[in-house]
mmCIF file of C-alpha atoms in Angstrom:
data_model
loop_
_atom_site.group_PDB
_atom_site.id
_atom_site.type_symbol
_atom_site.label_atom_id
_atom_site.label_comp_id
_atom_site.label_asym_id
_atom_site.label_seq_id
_atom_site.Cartn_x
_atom_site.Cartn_y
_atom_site.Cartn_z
ATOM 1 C CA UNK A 1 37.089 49.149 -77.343
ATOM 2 C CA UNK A 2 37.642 49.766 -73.713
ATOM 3 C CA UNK A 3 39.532 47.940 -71.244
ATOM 4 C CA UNK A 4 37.621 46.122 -68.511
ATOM 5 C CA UNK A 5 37.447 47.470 -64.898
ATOM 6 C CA UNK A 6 38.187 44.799 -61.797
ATOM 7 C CA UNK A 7 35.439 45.118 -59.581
ATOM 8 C CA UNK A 8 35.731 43.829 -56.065
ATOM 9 C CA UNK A 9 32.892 43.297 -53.328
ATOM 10 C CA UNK A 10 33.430 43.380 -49.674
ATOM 11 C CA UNK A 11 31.049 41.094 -47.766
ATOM 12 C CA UNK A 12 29.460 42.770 -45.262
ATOM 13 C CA UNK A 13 28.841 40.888 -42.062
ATOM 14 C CA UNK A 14 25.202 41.508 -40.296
ATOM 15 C CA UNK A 15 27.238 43.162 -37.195
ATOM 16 C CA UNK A 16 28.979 46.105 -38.953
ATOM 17 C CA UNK A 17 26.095 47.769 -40.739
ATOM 18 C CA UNK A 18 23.605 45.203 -41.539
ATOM 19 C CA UNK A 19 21.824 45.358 -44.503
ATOM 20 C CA UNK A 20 24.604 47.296 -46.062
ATOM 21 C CA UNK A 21 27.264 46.082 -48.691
ATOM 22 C CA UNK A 22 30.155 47.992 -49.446
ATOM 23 C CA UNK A 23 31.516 47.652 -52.651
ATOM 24 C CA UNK A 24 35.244 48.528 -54.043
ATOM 25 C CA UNK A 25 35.869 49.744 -56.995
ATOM 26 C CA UNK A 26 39.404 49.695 -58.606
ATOM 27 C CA UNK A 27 40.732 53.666 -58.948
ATOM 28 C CA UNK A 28 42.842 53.094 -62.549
ATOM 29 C CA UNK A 29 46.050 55.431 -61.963
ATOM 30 C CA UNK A 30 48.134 57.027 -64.389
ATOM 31 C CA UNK A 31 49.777 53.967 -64.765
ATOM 32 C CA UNK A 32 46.609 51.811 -66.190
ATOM 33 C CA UNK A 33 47.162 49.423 -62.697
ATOM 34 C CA UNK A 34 43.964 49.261 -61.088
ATOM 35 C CA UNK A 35 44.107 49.686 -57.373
ATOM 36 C CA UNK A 36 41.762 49.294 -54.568
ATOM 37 C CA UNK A 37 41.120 52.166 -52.193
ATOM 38 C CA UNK A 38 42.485 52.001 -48.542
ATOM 39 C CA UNK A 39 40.103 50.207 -46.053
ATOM 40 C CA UNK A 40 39.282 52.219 -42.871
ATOM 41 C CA UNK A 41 39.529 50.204 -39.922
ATOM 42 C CA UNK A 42 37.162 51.079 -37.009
ATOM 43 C CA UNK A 43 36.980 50.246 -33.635
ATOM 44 C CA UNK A 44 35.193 46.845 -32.605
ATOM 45 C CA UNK A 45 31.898 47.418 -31.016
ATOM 46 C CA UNK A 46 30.707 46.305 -27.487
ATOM 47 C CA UNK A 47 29.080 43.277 -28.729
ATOM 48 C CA UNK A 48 28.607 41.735 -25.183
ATOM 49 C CA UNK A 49 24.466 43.183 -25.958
ATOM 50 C CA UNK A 50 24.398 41.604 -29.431
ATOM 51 C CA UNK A 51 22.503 38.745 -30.363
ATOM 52 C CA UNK A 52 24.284 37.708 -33.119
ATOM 53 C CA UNK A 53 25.414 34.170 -32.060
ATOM 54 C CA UNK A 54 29.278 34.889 -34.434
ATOM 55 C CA UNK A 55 29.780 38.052 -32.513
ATOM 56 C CA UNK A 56 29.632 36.414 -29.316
ATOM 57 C CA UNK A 57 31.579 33.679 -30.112
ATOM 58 C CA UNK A 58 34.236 35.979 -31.682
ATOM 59 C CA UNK A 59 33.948 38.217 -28.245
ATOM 60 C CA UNK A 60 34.545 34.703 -25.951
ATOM 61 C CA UNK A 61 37.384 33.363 -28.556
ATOM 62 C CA UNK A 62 39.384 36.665 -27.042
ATOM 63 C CA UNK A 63 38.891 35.611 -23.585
ATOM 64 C CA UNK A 64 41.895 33.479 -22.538
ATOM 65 C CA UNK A 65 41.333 30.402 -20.069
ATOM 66 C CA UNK A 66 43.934 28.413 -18.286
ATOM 67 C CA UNK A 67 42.899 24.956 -18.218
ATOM 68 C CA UNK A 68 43.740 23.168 -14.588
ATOM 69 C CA UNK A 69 44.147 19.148 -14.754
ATOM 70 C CA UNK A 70 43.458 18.458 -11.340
ATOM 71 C CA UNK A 71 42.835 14.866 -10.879
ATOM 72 C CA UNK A 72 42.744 14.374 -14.577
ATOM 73 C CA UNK A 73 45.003 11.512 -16.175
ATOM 74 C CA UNK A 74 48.330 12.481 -17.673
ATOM 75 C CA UNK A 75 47.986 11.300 -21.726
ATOM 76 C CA UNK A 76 51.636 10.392 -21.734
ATOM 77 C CA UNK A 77 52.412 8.368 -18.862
ATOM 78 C CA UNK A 78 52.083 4.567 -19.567
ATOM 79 C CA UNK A 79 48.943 2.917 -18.543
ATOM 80 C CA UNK A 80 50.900 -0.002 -16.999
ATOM 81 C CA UNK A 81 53.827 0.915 -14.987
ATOM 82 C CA UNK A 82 56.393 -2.531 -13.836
ATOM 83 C CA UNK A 83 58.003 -2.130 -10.695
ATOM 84 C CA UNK A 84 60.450 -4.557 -9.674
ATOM 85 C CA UNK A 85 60.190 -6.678 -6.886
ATOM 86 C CA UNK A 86 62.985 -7.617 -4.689
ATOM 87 C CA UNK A 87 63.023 -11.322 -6.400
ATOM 88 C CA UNK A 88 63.664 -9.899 -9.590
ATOM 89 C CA UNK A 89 66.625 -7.446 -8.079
ATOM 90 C CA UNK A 90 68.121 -10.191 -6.839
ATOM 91 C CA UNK A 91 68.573 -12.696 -9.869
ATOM 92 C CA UNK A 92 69.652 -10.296 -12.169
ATOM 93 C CA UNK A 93 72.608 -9.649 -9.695
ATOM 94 C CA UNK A 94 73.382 -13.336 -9.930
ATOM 95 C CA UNK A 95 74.073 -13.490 -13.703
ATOM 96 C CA UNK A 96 76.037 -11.438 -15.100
ATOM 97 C CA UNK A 97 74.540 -10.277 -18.560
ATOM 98 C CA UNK A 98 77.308 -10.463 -22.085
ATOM 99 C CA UNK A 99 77.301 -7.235 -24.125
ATOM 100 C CA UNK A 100 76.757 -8.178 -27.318
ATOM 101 C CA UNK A 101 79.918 -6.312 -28.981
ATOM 102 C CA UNK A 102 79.327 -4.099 -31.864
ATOM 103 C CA UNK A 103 81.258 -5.331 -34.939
ATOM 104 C CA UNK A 104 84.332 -2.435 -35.209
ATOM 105 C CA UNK A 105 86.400 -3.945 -37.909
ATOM 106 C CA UNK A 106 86.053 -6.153 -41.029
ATOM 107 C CA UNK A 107 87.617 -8.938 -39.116
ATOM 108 C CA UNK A 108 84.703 -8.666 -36.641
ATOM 109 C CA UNK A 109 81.945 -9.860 -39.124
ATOM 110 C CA UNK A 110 83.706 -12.780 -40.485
ATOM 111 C CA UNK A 111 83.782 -16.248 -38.701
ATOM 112 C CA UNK A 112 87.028 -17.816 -37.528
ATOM 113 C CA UNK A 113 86.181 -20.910 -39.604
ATOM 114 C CA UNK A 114 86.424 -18.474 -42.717
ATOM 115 C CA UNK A 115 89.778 -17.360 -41.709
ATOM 116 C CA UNK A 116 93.055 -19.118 -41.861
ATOM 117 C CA UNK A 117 96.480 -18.405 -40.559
ATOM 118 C CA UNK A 118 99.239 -17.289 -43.301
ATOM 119 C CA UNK A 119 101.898 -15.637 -41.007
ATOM 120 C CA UNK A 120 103.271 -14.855 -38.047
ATOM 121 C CA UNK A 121 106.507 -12.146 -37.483
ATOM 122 C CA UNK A 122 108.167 -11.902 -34.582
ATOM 123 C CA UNK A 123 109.892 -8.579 -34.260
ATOM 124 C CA UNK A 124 111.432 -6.981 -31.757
ATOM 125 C CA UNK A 125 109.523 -9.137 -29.203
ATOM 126 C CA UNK A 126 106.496 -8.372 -30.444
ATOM 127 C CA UNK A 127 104.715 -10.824 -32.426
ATOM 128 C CA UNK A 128 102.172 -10.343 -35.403
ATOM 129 C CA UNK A 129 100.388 -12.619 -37.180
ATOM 130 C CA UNK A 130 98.591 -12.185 -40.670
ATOM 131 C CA UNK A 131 95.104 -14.180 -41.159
ATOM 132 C CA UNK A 132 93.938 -14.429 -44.719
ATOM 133 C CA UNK A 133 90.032 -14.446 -45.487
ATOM 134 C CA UNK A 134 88.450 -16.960 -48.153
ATOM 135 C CA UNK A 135 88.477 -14.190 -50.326
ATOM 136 C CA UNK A 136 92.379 -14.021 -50.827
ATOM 137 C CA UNK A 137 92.463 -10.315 -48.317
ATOM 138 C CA UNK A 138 94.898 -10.656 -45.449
ATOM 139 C CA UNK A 139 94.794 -8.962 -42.487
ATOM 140 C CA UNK A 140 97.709 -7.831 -39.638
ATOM 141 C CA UNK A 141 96.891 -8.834 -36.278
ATOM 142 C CA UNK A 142 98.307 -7.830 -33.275
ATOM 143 C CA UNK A 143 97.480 -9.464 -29.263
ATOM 144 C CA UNK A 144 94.606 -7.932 -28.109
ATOM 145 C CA UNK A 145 92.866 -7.582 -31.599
ATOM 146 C CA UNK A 146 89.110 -8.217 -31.857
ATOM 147 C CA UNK A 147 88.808 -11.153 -34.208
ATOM 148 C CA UNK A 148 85.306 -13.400 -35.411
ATOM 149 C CA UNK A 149 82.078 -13.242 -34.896
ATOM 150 C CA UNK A 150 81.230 -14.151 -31.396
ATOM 151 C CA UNK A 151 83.706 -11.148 -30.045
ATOM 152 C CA UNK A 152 86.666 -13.151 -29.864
ATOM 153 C CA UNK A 153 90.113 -11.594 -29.005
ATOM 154 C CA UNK A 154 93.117 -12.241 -29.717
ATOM 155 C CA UNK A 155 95.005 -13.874 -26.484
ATOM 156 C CA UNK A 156 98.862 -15.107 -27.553
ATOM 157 C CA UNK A 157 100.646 -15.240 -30.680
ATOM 158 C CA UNK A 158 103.196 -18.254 -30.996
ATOM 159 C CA UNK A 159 105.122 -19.155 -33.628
ATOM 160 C CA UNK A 160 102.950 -21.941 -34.746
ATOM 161 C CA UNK A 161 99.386 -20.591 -33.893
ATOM 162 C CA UNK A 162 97.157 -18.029 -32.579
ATOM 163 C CA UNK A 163 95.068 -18.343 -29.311
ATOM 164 C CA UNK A 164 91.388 -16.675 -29.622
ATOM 165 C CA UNK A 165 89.699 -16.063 -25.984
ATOM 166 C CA UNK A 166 86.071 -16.262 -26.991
ATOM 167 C CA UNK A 167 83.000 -14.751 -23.461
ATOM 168 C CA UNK A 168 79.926 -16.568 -24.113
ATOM 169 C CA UNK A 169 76.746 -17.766 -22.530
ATOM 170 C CA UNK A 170 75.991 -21.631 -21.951
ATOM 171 C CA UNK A 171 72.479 -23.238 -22.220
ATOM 172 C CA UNK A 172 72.028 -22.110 -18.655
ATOM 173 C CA UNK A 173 72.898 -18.448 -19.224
ATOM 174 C CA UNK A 174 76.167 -18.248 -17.332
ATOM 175 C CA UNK A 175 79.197 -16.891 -19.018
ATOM 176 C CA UNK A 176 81.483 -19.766 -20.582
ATOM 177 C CA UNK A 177 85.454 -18.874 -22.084
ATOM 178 C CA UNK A 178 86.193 -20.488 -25.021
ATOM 179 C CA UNK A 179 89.869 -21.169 -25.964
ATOM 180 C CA UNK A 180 90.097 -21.529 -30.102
ATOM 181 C CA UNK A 181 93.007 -21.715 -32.145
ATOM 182 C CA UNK A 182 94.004 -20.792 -35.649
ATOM 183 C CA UNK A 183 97.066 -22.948 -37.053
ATOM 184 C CA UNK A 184 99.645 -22.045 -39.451
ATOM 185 C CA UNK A 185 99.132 -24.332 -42.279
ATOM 186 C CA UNK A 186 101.983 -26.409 -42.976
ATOM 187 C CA UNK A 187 103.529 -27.558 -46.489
ATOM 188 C CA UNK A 188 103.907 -30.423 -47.343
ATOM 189 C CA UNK A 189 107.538 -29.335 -49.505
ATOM 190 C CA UNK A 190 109.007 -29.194 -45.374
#
């Protein structure tokens, strides 16, 4: 029985050599690998005088052109450009616009009314209060901590209560402070 030779065919294009095919035949080395034979490369012909339709289309795809858009639209500019006025300039200056604060700290995405006062230490001049959530977790607080929901901050710290300075916007737009307080719950064993 004899082991099967690959057999390979080249497709000839009608330009180089028309009419001809050229077919490859595997060499079999000592090795029983088959291998092709190397292909010759030769040099492209002037087919500017063809007729062949491919080989002048292959001749103009190595032709480089630089496209100009002169007058043409730019594709990514917006089709409908705003430009402001002097009456809108002028009432945006009038009203100051809130930040919206990004929530930093646990603290900041719970609501006052879910917090409640447990402690506050005086030491060393420097008071601290602990709020407690409805989940049982307190939290240290110092003046100046950011506290609630609505970007509240913490203002004083007095032995009884804590002040919360809350920036927001009224019905009208204009920026409102809001005074809240958090008081130390009181037993009734006093």
């Amino acid at each position: 029985m004899t082991n099967p030779q690959v057999v390979r065919r080249k497709i000839a294009s009608e330009s180089s050599e028309a009419g001809k095919s050229q077919q490859l035949v595997s060499d079999q080395n000592t090795s029983g690998k088959s291998v092709a034979p190397a292909k010759e490369e030769t040099a492209p012909e002037n087919v500017s005088n063809s007729d062949d339709p491919a080989a002048t289309l292959l001749a103009s795809k190595n032709q480089i052109e630089i496209y100009e858009y002169k007058g043409n639209i730019d594709p990514f500019s917006p089709l409908i450009r705003e430009e402001k006025t002097e009456a809108q300039n002028t009432d945006s200056d009038d009203v100051p616009k809130r930040k919206k604060r990004v929530p930093q700290t646990p603290l900041e995405k719970i609501d006052l009314t879910q917090l409640k006062l447990t402690a506050v230490i005086n030491s060393k001049g420097r008071p601290k209060a602990m709020v407690e959530e409805s989940g049982g977790k307190g939290y240290i607080v110092n003046k100046g901590t950011f506290i609630g929901l609505d970007g509240g901050k913490i203002s004083k710290i007095l032995k009884d209560r804590i002040i919360i300075t809350e920036t927001s916007e009224d019905a009208v737009g204009k920026l409102v402070t809001i005074e809240r307080e958090l008081k130390l719950r009181q037993f009734s064993g006093e």
